[in-house]
């Protein structure tokens, strides 16, 4: 039986990846942070299944900076694959907490690589990188050879992690890969992220529970894809014969205004009647025209992004509508 260890298993990507690997017959181990709140809503349906939880899915307490515990777990579990998804992943928040962002996102990756370096049997390792490493790119679309030019603490931390994975691959013979992911969303996206703010607001306004939504820059362009499709790419990356880096994206760019149009339009609302902007939601340095070229992943991994941004916006709003109605 193949074994996988997922850091950040309770996040959006981690929960979808856990489902995918379980469906493929893996034994799945996940690292979770110890906190007083044991609710992990994205994994609840797996916890509630006695044929899965503590049978095929196992959770272990460890912060990403807890090197001793992580080393002990890796020696005991002996996973064949490690998916490194953990870290502070909110770009806007990284300007407020730059030190902890770099500690967990940058140094956390280096610490994990160092632990893996000492193992007698090294698992294959994938780090989820970000389009934010490109920051303000000189041209578009961006691919694996586009120079890094991050403009946020998060982008800088991810650039460090991405380069370290390359260094360990080239210098120590690691089977280590980077999935350079452009924005990918789903109904499991955290409520502090702009796409989920939009889908929740559209649903709540439709139901008469809210009147307005306040956002920042509506002209910023992003390449939005669907998270469950992106975790398929993660798995395919580690099944390939040789380690490499891959841009995971749709290749299509949309403004926030276009995302609003699709989300509010899916419930017959005109977004301009409800959305206002406030400078306090503007980032100190905004990335512009981030759009990925997924050609390498499409040709090498036989992977395809299928869900387009307008469909994604609509399915997120529909999910939030149903969830609000079901909770009264």
mmCIF file of C-alpha atoms in Angstrom:
data_model
loop_
_atom_site.group_PDB
_atom_site.id
_atom_site.type_symbol
_atom_site.label_atom_id
_atom_site.label_comp_id
_atom_site.label_asym_id
_atom_site.label_seq_id
_atom_site.Cartn_x
_atom_site.Cartn_y
_atom_site.Cartn_z
ATOM 1 C CA UNK A 1 0.000 0.000 0.000
ATOM 2 C CA UNK A 2 1.334 3.425 -0.943
ATOM 3 C CA UNK A 3 1.556 5.907 1.903
ATOM 4 C CA UNK A 4 1.340 9.691 1.655
ATOM 5 C CA UNK A 5 2.026 12.401 4.210
ATOM 6 C CA UNK A 6 0.216 15.718 3.689
ATOM 7 C CA UNK A 7 1.206 18.877 5.556
ATOM 8 C CA UNK A 8 -1.711 21.298 5.643
ATOM 9 C CA UNK A 9 -4.243 18.482 5.249
ATOM 10 C CA UNK A 10 -7.051 20.492 6.878
ATOM 11 C CA UNK A 11 -6.871 23.261 4.258
ATOM 12 C CA UNK A 12 -8.748 23.523 0.977
ATOM 13 C CA UNK A 13 -6.161 21.679 -1.106
ATOM 14 C CA UNK A 14 -5.228 19.240 1.635
ATOM 15 C CA UNK A 15 -8.791 18.018 2.075
ATOM 16 C CA UNK A 16 -9.331 17.486 -1.657
ATOM 17 C CA UNK A 17 -5.952 15.776 -1.968
ATOM 18 C CA UNK A 18 -6.752 13.459 0.942
ATOM 19 C CA UNK A 19 -9.987 12.413 -0.792
ATOM 20 C CA UNK A 20 -8.174 11.804 -4.070
ATOM 21 C CA UNK A 21 -5.418 9.694 -2.512
ATOM 22 C CA UNK A 22 -7.881 7.663 -0.429
ATOM 23 C CA UNK A 23 -9.860 6.941 -3.605
ATOM 24 C CA UNK A 24 -6.636 5.675 -5.185
ATOM 25 C CA UNK A 25 -6.034 3.257 -2.315
ATOM 26 C CA UNK A 26 -3.400 5.178 -0.365
ATOM 27 C CA UNK A 27 -2.880 5.175 3.364
ATOM 28 C CA UNK A 28 -3.000 8.899 4.119
ATOM 29 C CA UNK A 29 -1.304 10.673 7.016
ATOM 30 C CA UNK A 30 -1.834 14.361 7.721
ATOM 31 C CA UNK A 31 -0.138 16.922 9.942
ATOM 32 C CA UNK A 32 -2.479 19.184 11.895
ATOM 33 C CA UNK A 33 -1.747 22.009 14.292
ATOM 34 C CA UNK A 34 -2.706 21.484 17.916
ATOM 35 C CA UNK A 35 -5.359 24.003 18.967
ATOM 36 C CA UNK A 36 -8.251 24.292 21.376
ATOM 37 C CA UNK A 37 -10.629 24.124 18.408
ATOM 38 C CA UNK A 38 -10.789 20.563 17.075
ATOM 39 C CA UNK A 39 -13.363 21.379 14.378
ATOM 40 C CA UNK A 40 -11.898 20.730 10.926
ATOM 41 C CA UNK A 41 -14.950 21.159 8.755
ATOM 42 C CA UNK A 42 -13.261 20.222 5.461
ATOM 43 C CA UNK A 43 -12.422 16.768 6.848
ATOM 44 C CA UNK A 44 -15.577 16.102 8.896
ATOM 45 C CA UNK A 45 -17.082 13.722 6.348
ATOM 46 C CA UNK A 46 -13.911 11.594 6.530
ATOM 47 C CA UNK A 47 -13.790 11.663 10.345
ATOM 48 C CA UNK A 48 -17.357 10.429 10.452
ATOM 49 C CA UNK A 49 -16.638 7.321 8.392
ATOM 50 C CA UNK A 50 -15.365 4.499 10.635
ATOM 51 C CA UNK A 51 -14.058 2.611 7.586
ATOM 52 C CA UNK A 52 -11.707 5.528 6.811
ATOM 53 C CA UNK A 53 -10.677 7.419 9.948
ATOM 54 C CA UNK A 54 -7.908 5.610 11.845
ATOM 55 C CA UNK A 55 -8.130 2.851 9.239
ATOM 56 C CA UNK A 56 -6.840 4.570 6.090
ATOM 57 C CA UNK A 57 -6.607 8.191 7.263
ATOM 58 C CA UNK A 58 -4.466 9.189 10.242
ATOM 59 C CA UNK A 59 -3.880 12.646 11.703
ATOM 60 C CA UNK A 60 -0.813 13.661 13.702
ATOM 61 C CA UNK A 61 -0.233 16.802 15.756
ATOM 62 C CA UNK A 62 2.806 18.787 14.585
ATOM 63 C CA UNK A 63 3.524 22.371 13.664
ATOM 64 C CA UNK A 64 5.647 22.803 10.575
ATOM 65 C CA UNK A 65 8.454 24.248 12.734
ATOM 66 C CA UNK A 66 8.434 21.178 15.021
ATOM 67 C CA UNK A 67 11.349 19.438 13.309
ATOM 68 C CA UNK A 68 11.809 16.723 15.941
ATOM 69 C CA UNK A 69 8.203 15.549 15.759
ATOM 70 C CA UNK A 70 8.155 15.653 11.959
ATOM 71 C CA UNK A 71 11.371 13.610 11.789
ATOM 72 C CA UNK A 72 9.942 11.057 14.224
ATOM 73 C CA UNK A 73 6.723 10.759 12.195
ATOM 74 C CA UNK A 74 8.547 10.351 8.889
ATOM 75 C CA UNK A 75 10.758 7.612 10.323
ATOM 76 C CA UNK A 76 7.726 5.811 11.733
ATOM 77 C CA UNK A 77 5.335 6.217 8.799
ATOM 78 C CA UNK A 78 7.896 5.811 5.989
ATOM 79 C CA UNK A 79 5.677 7.506 3.384
ATOM 80 C CA UNK A 80 6.361 7.002 -0.305
ATOM 81 C CA UNK A 81 5.124 10.526 -1.104
ATOM 82 C CA UNK A 82 5.144 13.817 0.820
ATOM 83 C CA UNK A 83 2.873 16.687 -0.224
ATOM 84 C CA UNK A 84 3.933 19.939 1.422
ATOM 85 C CA UNK A 85 0.907 22.243 1.470
ATOM 86 C CA UNK A 86 1.243 23.887 4.903
ATOM 87 C CA UNK A 87 2.072 27.543 5.450
ATOM 88 C CA UNK A 88 0.534 30.978 5.845
ATOM 89 C CA UNK A 89 -1.180 31.357 2.466
ATOM 90 C CA UNK A 90 -3.065 34.662 2.616
ATOM 91 C CA UNK A 91 -1.233 37.236 0.489
ATOM 92 C CA UNK A 92 -2.875 40.283 2.070
ATOM 93 C CA UNK A 93 -2.265 39.018 5.601
ATOM 94 C CA UNK A 94 1.421 38.498 4.824
ATOM 95 C CA UNK A 95 1.936 42.286 4.896
ATOM 96 C CA UNK A 96 0.596 42.298 8.481
ATOM 97 C CA UNK A 97 2.491 39.207 9.665
ATOM 98 C CA UNK A 98 5.598 39.035 7.464
ATOM 99 C CA UNK A 99 7.808 37.297 10.027
ATOM 100 C CA UNK A 100 5.484 34.371 10.721
ATOM 101 C CA UNK A 101 4.679 34.118 6.991
ATOM 102 C CA UNK A 102 8.374 33.673 6.206
ATOM 103 C CA UNK A 103 8.932 31.428 9.214
ATOM 104 C CA UNK A 104 6.285 28.901 8.220
ATOM 105 C CA UNK A 105 6.176 29.251 4.436
ATOM 106 C CA UNK A 106 9.900 29.694 3.726
ATOM 107 C CA UNK A 107 11.791 28.184 6.655
ATOM 108 C CA UNK A 108 9.159 25.479 7.159
ATOM 109 C CA UNK A 109 9.947 24.164 3.681
ATOM 110 C CA UNK A 110 13.695 24.233 4.311
ATOM 111 C CA UNK A 111 13.287 22.378 7.610
ATOM 112 C CA UNK A 112 11.221 19.681 5.895
ATOM 113 C CA UNK A 113 13.838 19.292 3.163
ATOM 114 C CA UNK A 114 16.549 18.913 5.805
ATOM 115 C CA UNK A 115 14.599 16.176 7.580
ATOM 116 C CA UNK A 116 14.034 14.365 4.290
ATOM 117 C CA UNK A 117 17.731 14.709 3.448
ATOM 118 C CA UNK A 118 18.673 12.499 6.400
ATOM 119 C CA UNK A 119 16.190 9.686 5.739
ATOM 120 C CA UNK A 120 17.647 6.382 4.485
ATOM 121 C CA UNK A 121 14.694 5.984 2.094
ATOM 122 C CA UNK A 122 13.619 9.396 0.801
ATOM 123 C CA UNK A 123 9.996 9.766 -0.282
ATOM 124 C CA UNK A 124 9.075 11.740 -3.367
ATOM 125 C CA UNK A 125 8.261 15.294 -2.325
ATOM 126 C CA UNK A 126 6.091 18.031 -3.819
ATOM 127 C CA UNK A 127 5.904 21.630 -2.645
ATOM 128 C CA UNK A 128 2.918 23.738 -3.590
ATOM 129 C CA UNK A 129 4.322 27.008 -4.888
ATOM 130 C CA UNK A 130 2.396 30.072 -6.042
ATOM 131 C CA UNK A 131 2.001 32.466 -8.937
ATOM 132 C CA UNK A 132 2.848 35.172 -6.383
ATOM 133 C CA UNK A 133 6.522 34.295 -6.924
ATOM 134 C CA UNK A 134 6.199 36.169 -10.250
ATOM 135 C CA UNK A 135 4.778 39.332 -8.626
ATOM 136 C CA UNK A 136 4.909 41.925 -11.389
ATOM 137 C CA UNK A 137 6.036 39.863 -14.375
ATOM 138 C CA UNK A 138 7.435 41.627 -17.431
ATOM 139 C CA UNK A 139 5.382 39.475 -19.799
ATOM 140 C CA UNK A 140 2.426 37.135 -19.864
ATOM 141 C CA UNK A 141 1.577 34.322 -19.664
ATOM 142 C CA UNK A 142 4.061 33.078 -17.083
ATOM 143 C CA UNK A 143 5.697 29.658 -17.283
ATOM 144 C CA UNK A 144 8.344 27.660 -15.411
ATOM 145 C CA UNK A 145 11.178 29.826 -16.786
ATOM 146 C CA UNK A 146 9.618 33.215 -15.974
ATOM 147 C CA UNK A 147 11.925 35.173 -13.616
ATOM 148 C CA UNK A 148 10.724 35.490 -10.034
ATOM 149 C CA UNK A 149 9.830 39.029 -9.004
ATOM 150 C CA UNK A 150 7.677 38.772 -5.844
ATOM 151 C CA UNK A 151 6.014 41.900 -4.447
ATOM 152 C CA UNK A 152 4.580 40.556 -1.171
ATOM 153 C CA UNK A 153 6.103 38.845 1.883
ATOM 154 C CA UNK A 154 4.116 35.740 0.902
ATOM 155 C CA UNK A 155 5.538 35.836 -2.622
ATOM 156 C CA UNK A 156 9.076 36.242 -1.277
ATOM 157 C CA UNK A 157 8.589 33.303 1.111
ATOM 158 C CA UNK A 158 7.238 31.102 -1.686
ATOM 159 C CA UNK A 159 10.106 32.132 -3.983
ATOM 160 C CA UNK A 160 12.580 31.044 -1.273
ATOM 161 C CA UNK A 161 10.785 27.704 -0.820
ATOM 162 C CA UNK A 162 10.599 27.103 -4.569
ATOM 163 C CA UNK A 163 14.295 27.781 -5.068
ATOM 164 C CA UNK A 164 15.238 25.583 -2.111
ATOM 165 C CA UNK A 165 13.315 22.661 -3.613
ATOM 166 C CA UNK A 166 15.309 23.164 -6.826
ATOM 167 C CA UNK A 167 18.593 23.346 -4.901
ATOM 168 C CA UNK A 168 17.935 20.101 -3.043
ATOM 169 C CA UNK A 169 16.822 18.384 -6.252
ATOM 170 C CA UNK A 170 19.953 19.459 -8.112
ATOM 171 C CA UNK A 171 22.477 19.152 -5.272
ATOM 172 C CA UNK A 172 21.296 16.112 -3.322
ATOM 173 C CA UNK A 173 19.407 14.084 -5.925
ATOM 174 C CA UNK A 174 15.987 14.604 -4.337
ATOM 175 C CA UNK A 175 12.862 13.620 -6.213
ATOM 176 C CA UNK A 176 11.417 17.016 -5.315
ATOM 177 C CA UNK A 177 9.008 19.075 -7.397
ATOM 178 C CA UNK A 178 7.243 22.432 -7.353
ATOM 179 C CA UNK A 179 3.623 22.858 -8.395
ATOM 180 C CA UNK A 180 3.547 26.575 -9.249
ATOM 181 C CA UNK A 181 -0.161 27.096 -8.730
ATOM 182 C CA UNK A 182 -2.135 30.042 -9.943
ATOM 183 C CA UNK A 183 -5.245 30.965 -7.975
ATOM 184 C CA UNK A 184 -7.500 27.987 -7.428
ATOM 185 C CA UNK A 185 -10.776 28.187 -5.581
ATOM 186 C CA UNK A 186 -13.694 26.054 -4.414
ATOM 187 C CA UNK A 187 -16.562 26.069 -1.927
ATOM 188 C CA UNK A 188 -13.954 25.022 0.668
ATOM 189 C CA UNK A 189 -11.960 28.238 0.224
ATOM 190 C CA UNK A 190 -11.571 30.170 3.485
ATOM 191 C CA UNK A 191 -13.985 33.042 4.060
ATOM 192 C CA UNK A 192 -11.172 35.605 4.280
ATOM 193 C CA UNK A 193 -10.240 35.048 0.606
ATOM 194 C CA UNK A 194 -11.784 37.410 -1.917
ATOM 195 C CA UNK A 195 -13.492 34.790 -4.115
ATOM 196 C CA UNK A 196 -15.260 33.271 -1.113
ATOM 197 C CA UNK A 197 -16.172 36.730 0.191
ATOM 198 C CA UNK A 198 -17.839 37.298 -3.176
ATOM 199 C CA UNK A 199 -19.699 33.981 -3.326
ATOM 200 C CA UNK A 200 -20.945 34.323 0.251
ATOM 201 C CA UNK A 201 -22.028 37.921 -0.315
ATOM 202 C CA UNK A 202 -23.908 37.043 -3.521
ATOM 203 C CA UNK A 203 -25.745 34.249 -1.715
ATOM 204 C CA UNK A 204 -26.531 36.347 1.354
ATOM 205 C CA UNK A 205 -27.678 39.362 -0.685
ATOM 206 C CA UNK A 206 -29.895 37.086 -2.777
ATOM 207 C CA UNK A 207 -31.481 35.776 0.427
ATOM 208 C CA UNK A 208 -31.891 39.273 1.905
ATOM 209 C CA UNK A 209 -29.337 38.702 4.676
ATOM 210 C CA UNK A 210 -26.825 41.303 3.490
ATOM 211 C CA UNK A 211 -26.963 44.485 1.411
ATOM 212 C CA UNK A 212 -23.423 45.421 0.365
ATOM 213 C CA UNK A 213 -19.924 44.019 -0.138
ATOM 214 C CA UNK A 214 -16.747 46.104 0.257
ATOM 215 C CA UNK A 215 -13.637 45.135 -1.721
ATOM 216 C CA UNK A 216 -10.308 46.594 -2.825
ATOM 217 C CA UNK A 217 -8.871 46.745 -6.363
ATOM 218 C CA UNK A 218 -11.439 45.426 -8.866
ATOM 219 C CA UNK A 219 -9.042 45.675 -11.811
ATOM 220 C CA UNK A 220 -6.442 43.154 -10.598
ATOM 221 C CA UNK A 221 -6.327 40.190 -12.977
ATOM 222 C CA UNK A 222 -6.014 36.579 -11.891
ATOM 223 C CA UNK A 223 -6.028 33.138 -13.441
ATOM 224 C CA UNK A 224 -8.677 31.273 -11.427
ATOM 225 C CA UNK A 225 -9.060 27.492 -11.551
ATOM 226 C CA UNK A 226 -10.926 24.805 -9.615
ATOM 227 C CA UNK A 227 -9.057 23.311 -6.641
ATOM 228 C CA UNK A 228 -10.095 19.620 -7.057
ATOM 229 C CA UNK A 229 -8.608 19.664 -10.563
ATOM 230 C CA UNK A 230 -5.368 21.166 -9.260
ATOM 231 C CA UNK A 231 -4.828 18.437 -6.674
ATOM 232 C CA UNK A 232 -5.101 15.916 -9.524
ATOM 233 C CA UNK A 233 -2.071 17.676 -10.980
ATOM 234 C CA UNK A 234 -0.223 17.371 -7.648
ATOM 235 C CA UNK A 235 -0.629 13.612 -7.749
ATOM 236 C CA UNK A 236 0.363 13.351 -11.408
ATOM 237 C CA UNK A 237 3.525 15.377 -10.739
ATOM 238 C CA UNK A 238 4.790 12.754 -8.289
ATOM 239 C CA UNK A 239 3.891 9.842 -10.571
ATOM 240 C CA UNK A 240 6.079 11.114 -13.408
ATOM 241 C CA UNK A 241 9.422 9.433 -14.083
ATOM 242 C CA UNK A 242 11.554 12.511 -13.446
ATOM 243 C CA UNK A 243 11.191 15.361 -10.936
ATOM 244 C CA UNK A 244 10.392 18.767 -12.384
ATOM 245 C CA UNK A 245 8.487 21.999 -11.811
ATOM 246 C CA UNK A 246 5.090 22.687 -13.362
ATOM 247 C CA UNK A 247 2.884 25.741 -13.737
ATOM 248 C CA UNK A 248 -0.664 24.683 -12.825
ATOM 249 C CA UNK A 249 -3.134 27.178 -14.297
ATOM 250 C CA UNK A 250 -6.022 27.598 -16.746
ATOM 251 C CA UNK A 251 -4.228 30.007 -19.072
ATOM 252 C CA UNK A 252 -7.169 32.449 -18.887
ATOM 253 C CA UNK A 253 -7.075 35.745 -16.992
ATOM 254 C CA UNK A 254 -10.065 37.569 -15.493
ATOM 255 C CA UNK A 255 -10.489 40.753 -13.496
ATOM 256 C CA UNK A 256 -12.165 40.748 -10.118
ATOM 257 C CA UNK A 257 -14.996 42.655 -11.784
ATOM 258 C CA UNK A 258 -15.522 39.760 -14.192
ATOM 259 C CA UNK A 259 -15.589 37.298 -11.300
ATOM 260 C CA UNK A 260 -18.203 39.510 -9.611
ATOM 261 C CA UNK A 261 -20.222 39.570 -12.828
ATOM 262 C CA UNK A 262 -20.312 35.768 -12.983
ATOM 263 C CA UNK A 263 -21.026 35.272 -9.273
ATOM 264 C CA UNK A 264 -23.824 37.832 -8.905
ATOM 265 C CA UNK A 265 -25.182 37.088 -12.372
ATOM 266 C CA UNK A 266 -25.663 33.431 -11.422
ATOM 267 C CA UNK A 267 -28.381 34.560 -8.977
ATOM 268 C CA UNK A 268 -29.790 37.314 -11.225
ATOM 269 C CA UNK A 269 -28.175 40.232 -9.378
ATOM 270 C CA UNK A 270 -26.325 43.267 -10.752
ATOM 271 C CA UNK A 271 -23.099 43.398 -8.763
ATOM 272 C CA UNK A 272 -22.628 47.156 -9.256
ATOM 273 C CA UNK A 273 -25.755 47.723 -7.143
ATOM 274 C CA UNK A 274 -24.167 46.052 -4.143
ATOM 275 C CA UNK A 275 -20.355 46.333 -4.329
ATOM 276 C CA UNK A 276 -18.290 49.253 -3.099
ATOM 277 C CA UNK A 277 -14.538 49.760 -2.832
ATOM 278 C CA UNK A 278 -12.402 50.957 0.063
ATOM 279 C CA UNK A 279 -8.697 51.892 -0.138
ATOM 280 C CA UNK A 280 -7.997 50.039 3.115
ATOM 281 C CA UNK A 281 -8.508 46.764 1.226
ATOM 282 C CA UNK A 282 -5.867 47.657 -1.352
ATOM 283 C CA UNK A 283 -2.571 45.784 -0.959
ATOM 284 C CA UNK A 284 0.582 47.901 -0.483
ATOM 285 C CA UNK A 285 1.957 46.250 -3.635
ATOM 286 C CA UNK A 286 -0.467 44.598 -6.031
ATOM 287 C CA UNK A 287 0.476 41.882 -8.496
ATOM 288 C CA UNK A 288 -0.867 42.567 -11.975
ATOM 289 C CA UNK A 289 -1.838 40.326 -14.895
ATOM 290 C CA UNK A 290 -0.956 37.004 -13.382
ATOM 291 C CA UNK A 291 -1.893 34.360 -15.953
ATOM 292 C CA UNK A 292 -0.206 30.979 -16.259
ATOM 293 C CA UNK A 293 0.905 28.913 -19.218
ATOM 294 C CA UNK A 294 0.130 25.290 -18.265
ATOM 295 C CA UNK A 295 1.531 23.831 -21.517
ATOM 296 C CA UNK A 296 4.271 21.839 -19.762
ATOM 297 C CA UNK A 297 1.782 20.190 -17.360
ATOM 298 C CA UNK A 298 -0.756 19.531 -20.124
ATOM 299 C CA UNK A 299 1.776 17.903 -22.446
ATOM 300 C CA UNK A 300 3.863 16.038 -19.847
ATOM 301 C CA UNK A 301 1.293 14.978 -17.266
ATOM 302 C CA UNK A 302 -1.793 14.515 -19.450
ATOM 303 C CA UNK A 303 -3.590 17.004 -17.216
ATOM 304 C CA UNK A 304 -6.272 19.484 -18.202
ATOM 305 C CA UNK A 305 -7.937 22.396 -16.385
ATOM 306 C CA UNK A 306 -11.617 21.891 -17.125
ATOM 307 C CA UNK A 307 -13.597 24.393 -15.022
ATOM 308 C CA UNK A 308 -13.502 28.014 -16.194
ATOM 309 C CA UNK A 309 -13.712 31.005 -13.862
ATOM 310 C CA UNK A 310 -17.376 31.918 -14.624
ATOM 311 C CA UNK A 311 -18.471 28.322 -13.899
ATOM 312 C CA UNK A 312 -16.352 28.323 -10.758
ATOM 313 C CA UNK A 313 -17.956 31.526 -9.476
ATOM 314 C CA UNK A 314 -21.443 30.134 -10.101
ATOM 315 C CA UNK A 315 -20.799 26.797 -8.389
ATOM 316 C CA UNK A 316 -19.347 28.558 -5.330
ATOM 317 C CA UNK A 317 -22.416 30.802 -5.043
ATOM 318 C CA UNK A 318 -24.741 27.809 -5.446
ATOM 319 C CA UNK A 319 -22.908 25.943 -2.690
ATOM 320 C CA UNK A 320 -23.163 28.926 -0.335
ATOM 321 C CA UNK A 321 -26.862 29.361 -1.128
ATOM 322 C CA UNK A 322 -27.582 25.740 -0.255
ATOM 323 C CA UNK A 323 -25.436 25.864 2.888
ATOM 324 C CA UNK A 324 -27.150 29.026 4.195
ATOM 325 C CA UNK A 325 -30.612 27.599 3.481
ATOM 326 C CA UNK A 326 -29.813 24.276 5.156
ATOM 327 C CA UNK A 327 -28.659 26.056 8.318
ATOM 328 C CA UNK A 328 -31.872 28.019 8.515
#
